[in-house]
PDB file of C-alpha atoms in Angstrom:
ATOM      1  CA  UNK A  14      -9.877   9.191  50.230  1.00  0.00           C
ATOM      2  CA  UNK A  15     -12.967   7.034  50.056  1.00  0.00           C
ATOM      3  CA  UNK A  16     -12.585   3.347  49.421  1.00  0.00           C
ATOM      4  CA  UNK A  17     -15.213   0.775  48.791  1.00  0.00           C
ATOM      5  CA  UNK A  18     -18.427   0.707  46.913  1.00  0.00           C
ATOM      6  CA  UNK A  19     -22.053   0.578  47.978  1.00  0.00           C
ATOM      7  CA  UNK A  20     -24.759  -0.741  45.695  1.00  0.00           C
ATOM      8  CA  UNK A  21     -28.369   0.056  46.454  1.00  0.00           C
ATOM      9  CA  UNK A  22     -30.710  -2.245  44.644  1.00  0.00           C
ATOM     10  CA  UNK A  23     -33.073   0.198  42.977  1.00  0.00           C
ATOM     11  CA  UNK A  24     -34.614  -2.869  41.332  1.00  0.00           C
ATOM     12  CA  UNK A  25     -36.143  -3.580  44.734  1.00  0.00           C
ATOM     13  CA  UNK A  26     -38.234  -0.405  44.632  1.00  0.00           C
ATOM     14  CA  UNK A  27     -41.859  -1.446  44.168  1.00  0.00           C
ATOM     15  CA  UNK A  28     -44.634   0.860  43.038  1.00  0.00           C
ATOM     16  CA  UNK A  29     -48.071   0.013  44.313  1.00  0.00           C
ATOM     17  CA  UNK A  30     -50.808   0.796  41.846  1.00  0.00           C
ATOM     18  CA  UNK A  31     -54.226   1.847  43.201  1.00  0.00           C
ATOM     19  CA  UNK A  32     -53.183   0.969  46.747  1.00  0.00           C
ATOM     20  CA  UNK A  33     -51.282   2.456  49.680  1.00  0.00           C
ATOM     21  CA  UNK A  34     -47.575   2.819  49.047  1.00  0.00           C
ATOM     22  CA  UNK A  35     -44.585   1.640  50.994  1.00  0.00           C
ATOM     23  CA  UNK A  36     -41.257   1.819  49.203  1.00  0.00           C
ATOM     24  CA  UNK A  37     -38.569  -0.311  50.835  1.00  0.00           C
ATOM     25  CA  UNK A  38     -35.000  -0.010  49.637  1.00  0.00           C
ATOM     26  CA  UNK A  39     -32.656  -2.962  49.961  1.00  0.00           C
ATOM     27  CA  UNK A  40     -28.977  -2.081  50.137  1.00  0.00           C
ATOM     28  CA  UNK A  41     -26.177  -4.522  49.502  1.00  0.00           C
ATOM     29  CA  UNK A  42     -22.697  -3.352  50.429  1.00  0.00           C
ATOM     30  CA  UNK A  43     -19.600  -4.457  48.592  1.00  0.00           C
ATOM     31  CA  UNK A  44     -16.709  -3.102  50.594  1.00  0.00           C
ATOM     32  CA  UNK A  45     -17.580  -0.442  53.119  1.00  0.00           C
ATOM     33  CA  UNK A  46     -18.580   3.188  52.824  1.00  0.00           C
ATOM     34  CA  UNK A  47     -19.918   4.330  56.186  1.00  0.00           C
ATOM     35  CA  UNK A  48     -22.508   7.080  56.255  1.00  0.00           C
ATOM     36  CA  UNK A  49     -24.377   6.254  53.039  1.00  0.00           C
ATOM     37  CA  UNK A  50     -28.156   6.662  53.304  1.00  0.00           C
ATOM     38  CA  UNK A  51     -30.809   6.006  50.671  1.00  0.00           C
ATOM     39  CA  UNK A  52     -34.547   6.565  50.584  1.00  0.00           C
ATOM     40  CA  UNK A  53     -37.354   6.689  48.050  1.00  0.00           C
ATOM     41  CA  UNK A  54     -40.735   8.371  47.713  1.00  0.00           C
ATOM     42  CA  UNK A  55     -43.429   8.535  45.060  1.00  0.00           C
ATOM     43  CA  UNK A  56     -45.803  11.319  44.083  1.00  0.00           C
ATOM     44  CA  UNK A  57     -48.675  10.648  44.090  1.00  0.00           C
ATOM     45  CA  UNK A  58     -48.562   7.781  46.552  1.00  0.00           C
ATOM     46  CA  UNK A  59     -51.083   5.710  44.581  1.00  0.00           C
ATOM     47  CA  UNK A  60     -52.074   5.637  40.909  1.00  0.00           C
ATOM     48  CA  UNK A  61     -54.157   3.628  38.484  1.00  0.00           C
ATOM     49  CA  UNK A  62     -52.764   1.822  35.460  1.00  0.00           C
ATOM     50  CA  UNK A  63     -51.572   4.320  32.845  1.00  0.00           C
ATOM     51  CA  UNK A  64     -51.247   7.268  35.262  1.00  0.00           C
ATOM     52  CA  UNK A  65     -47.816   8.786  35.756  1.00  0.00           C
ATOM     53  CA  UNK A  66     -45.961   8.702  39.050  1.00  0.00           C
ATOM     54  CA  UNK A  67     -42.685  10.389  40.010  1.00  0.00           C
ATOM     55  CA  UNK A  68     -40.278   8.118  41.864  1.00  0.00           C
ATOM     56  CA  UNK A  69     -37.581  10.055  43.746  1.00  0.00           C
ATOM     57  CA  UNK A  70     -34.507   8.208  44.992  1.00  0.00           C
ATOM     58  CA  UNK A  71     -32.388  10.255  47.415  1.00  0.00           C
ATOM     59  CA  UNK A  72     -28.845   9.277  48.366  1.00  0.00           C
ATOM     60  CA  UNK A  73     -26.622  10.950  50.949  1.00  0.00           C
ATOM     61  CA  UNK A  74     -22.946   9.987  51.170  1.00  0.00           C
ATOM     62  CA  UNK A  75     -19.805  11.381  52.815  1.00  0.00           C
ATOM     63  CA  UNK A  76     -18.106  14.371  51.169  1.00  0.00           C
ATOM     64  CA  UNK A  77     -15.942  13.297  48.240  1.00  0.00           C
ATOM     65  CA  UNK A  78     -18.147  10.358  47.263  1.00  0.00           C
ATOM     66  CA  UNK A  79     -19.644  10.006  43.798  1.00  0.00           C
ATOM     67  CA  UNK A  80     -23.197   8.817  43.235  1.00  0.00           C
ATOM     68  CA  UNK A  81     -24.247   7.121  39.988  1.00  0.00           C
ATOM     69  CA  UNK A  82     -27.976   6.619  39.471  1.00  0.00           C
ATOM     70  CA  UNK A  83     -29.389   4.190  36.900  1.00  0.00           C
ATOM     71  CA  UNK A  84     -30.810   5.757  33.740  1.00  0.00           C
ATOM     72  CA  UNK A  85     -34.276   4.253  34.073  1.00  0.00           C
ATOM     73  CA  UNK A  86     -36.268   1.036  34.075  1.00  0.00           C
ATOM     74  CA  UNK A  87     -35.503  -1.965  31.875  1.00  0.00           C
ATOM     75  CA  UNK A  88     -37.160  -1.655  28.476  1.00  0.00           C
ATOM     76  CA  UNK A  89     -39.165  -4.848  29.070  1.00  0.00           C
ATOM     77  CA  UNK A  90     -40.371  -3.804  32.529  1.00  0.00           C
ATOM     78  CA  UNK A  91     -43.974  -3.388  33.651  1.00  0.00           C
ATOM     79  CA  UNK A  92     -43.129   0.272  34.257  1.00  0.00           C
ATOM     80  CA  UNK A  93     -42.238   2.688  31.468  1.00  0.00           C
ATOM     81  CA  UNK A  94     -40.211   5.902  31.784  1.00  0.00           C
ATOM     82  CA  UNK A  95     -41.996   8.781  30.057  1.00  0.00           C
ATOM     83  CA  UNK A  96     -39.273  11.362  30.716  1.00  0.00           C
ATOM     84  CA  UNK A  97     -35.519  11.355  31.194  1.00  0.00           C
ATOM     85  CA  UNK A  98     -34.161  10.929  34.708  1.00  0.00           C
ATOM     86  CA  UNK A  99     -33.412  14.241  36.440  1.00  0.00           C
ATOM     87  CA  UNK A 100     -30.668  14.360  39.106  1.00  0.00           C
ATOM     88  CA  UNK A 101     -30.580  17.353  41.449  1.00  0.00           C
ATOM     89  CA  UNK A 102     -28.169  18.167  44.270  1.00  0.00           C
ATOM     90  CA  UNK A 103     -29.567  18.818  47.754  1.00  0.00           C
ATOM     91  CA  UNK A 104     -27.968  21.180  50.267  1.00  0.00           C
ATOM     92  CA  UNK A 105     -26.040  19.104  52.814  1.00  0.00           C
ATOM     93  CA  UNK A 106     -23.081  20.237  54.905  1.00  0.00           C
ATOM     94  CA  UNK A 107     -20.163  17.807  54.776  1.00  0.00           C
ATOM     95  CA  UNK A 108     -21.933  15.370  52.461  1.00  0.00           C
ATOM     96  CA  UNK A 109     -22.849  14.640  48.872  1.00  0.00           C
ATOM     97  CA  UNK A 110     -26.645  14.514  48.714  1.00  0.00           C
ATOM     98  CA  UNK A 111     -28.516  13.980  45.446  1.00  0.00           C
ATOM     99  CA  UNK A 112     -32.019  13.053  44.343  1.00  0.00           C
ATOM    100  CA  UNK A 113     -32.850  11.306  41.075  1.00  0.00           C
ATOM    101  CA  UNK A 114     -36.422  11.750  39.832  1.00  0.00           C
ATOM    102  CA  UNK A 115     -37.973   9.233  37.446  1.00  0.00           C
ATOM    103  CA  UNK A 116     -41.360   9.895  35.817  1.00  0.00           C
ATOM    104  CA  UNK A 117     -42.893   6.469  35.300  1.00  0.00           C
ATOM    105  CA  UNK A 118     -46.124   4.867  34.118  1.00  0.00           C
ATOM    106  CA  UNK A 119     -47.070   1.436  35.518  1.00  0.00           C
ATOM    107  CA  UNK A 120     -48.865  -0.969  33.163  1.00  0.00           C
ATOM    108  CA  UNK A 121     -49.942  -3.594  35.711  1.00  0.00           C
ATOM    109  CA  UNK A 122     -52.211  -3.636  38.774  1.00  0.00           C
ATOM    110  CA  UNK A 123     -50.806  -4.321  42.244  1.00  0.00           C
ATOM    111  CA  UNK A 124     -47.183  -4.199  43.312  1.00  0.00           C
ATOM    112  CA  UNK A 125     -45.173  -3.330  40.216  1.00  0.00           C
ATOM    113  CA  UNK A 126     -41.350  -3.487  40.445  1.00  0.00           C
ATOM    114  CA  UNK A 127     -39.573  -0.438  38.992  1.00  0.00           C
ATOM    115  CA  UNK A 128     -36.427  -2.455  38.022  1.00  0.00           C
ATOM    116  CA  UNK A 129     -34.205   0.588  37.719  1.00  0.00           C
ATOM    117  CA  UNK A 130     -30.847  -1.052  38.331  1.00  0.00           C
ATOM    118  CA  UNK A 131     -28.232  -0.186  40.930  1.00  0.00           C
ATOM    119  CA  UNK A 132     -27.363   3.109  42.548  1.00  0.00           C
ATOM    120  CA  UNK A 133     -23.574   3.015  42.893  1.00  0.00           C
ATOM    121  CA  UNK A 134     -21.724   5.089  45.500  1.00  0.00           C
ATOM    122  CA  UNK A 135     -17.920   5.140  45.372  1.00  0.00           C
TER     123      UNK A 135
END
C-alpha cells in the first residue's frame, strides 16, 4: 500500500513566448512516495502572443499510485486554456504513467507562468 503524497507545483511551469523554452518543474514532497518522476514539454517550443501551445505534463509513479492533474490555469492568469485538459495513459511496466495535455494561449510577452495548480500523487 502506498502512503504519502507528492505535490508537483505545476504553477512553476513557465511558458516562454517568442523565445527559447526551458520548462523547469519544482516538486515539493509532503510525506514520501519514492519513484515519482515528473516532466513537462511544450509544442511548439516558442510562440508569439495569441498563438496556441500544447503543454504536456508527464508523471510516472509506482504501481498502485493515483495521479490527479489540475484542470487548467487560473481564470485570471496570463495564459488561457482554449480546450479541456486531456489525460492519457502511457505504457509503463510496473508503474502508473500518465500525460496531461493542456492547449493554452499566452497573452503576455516573455516568461509567462502557466499557474495550473498542483499535480497530486497518492
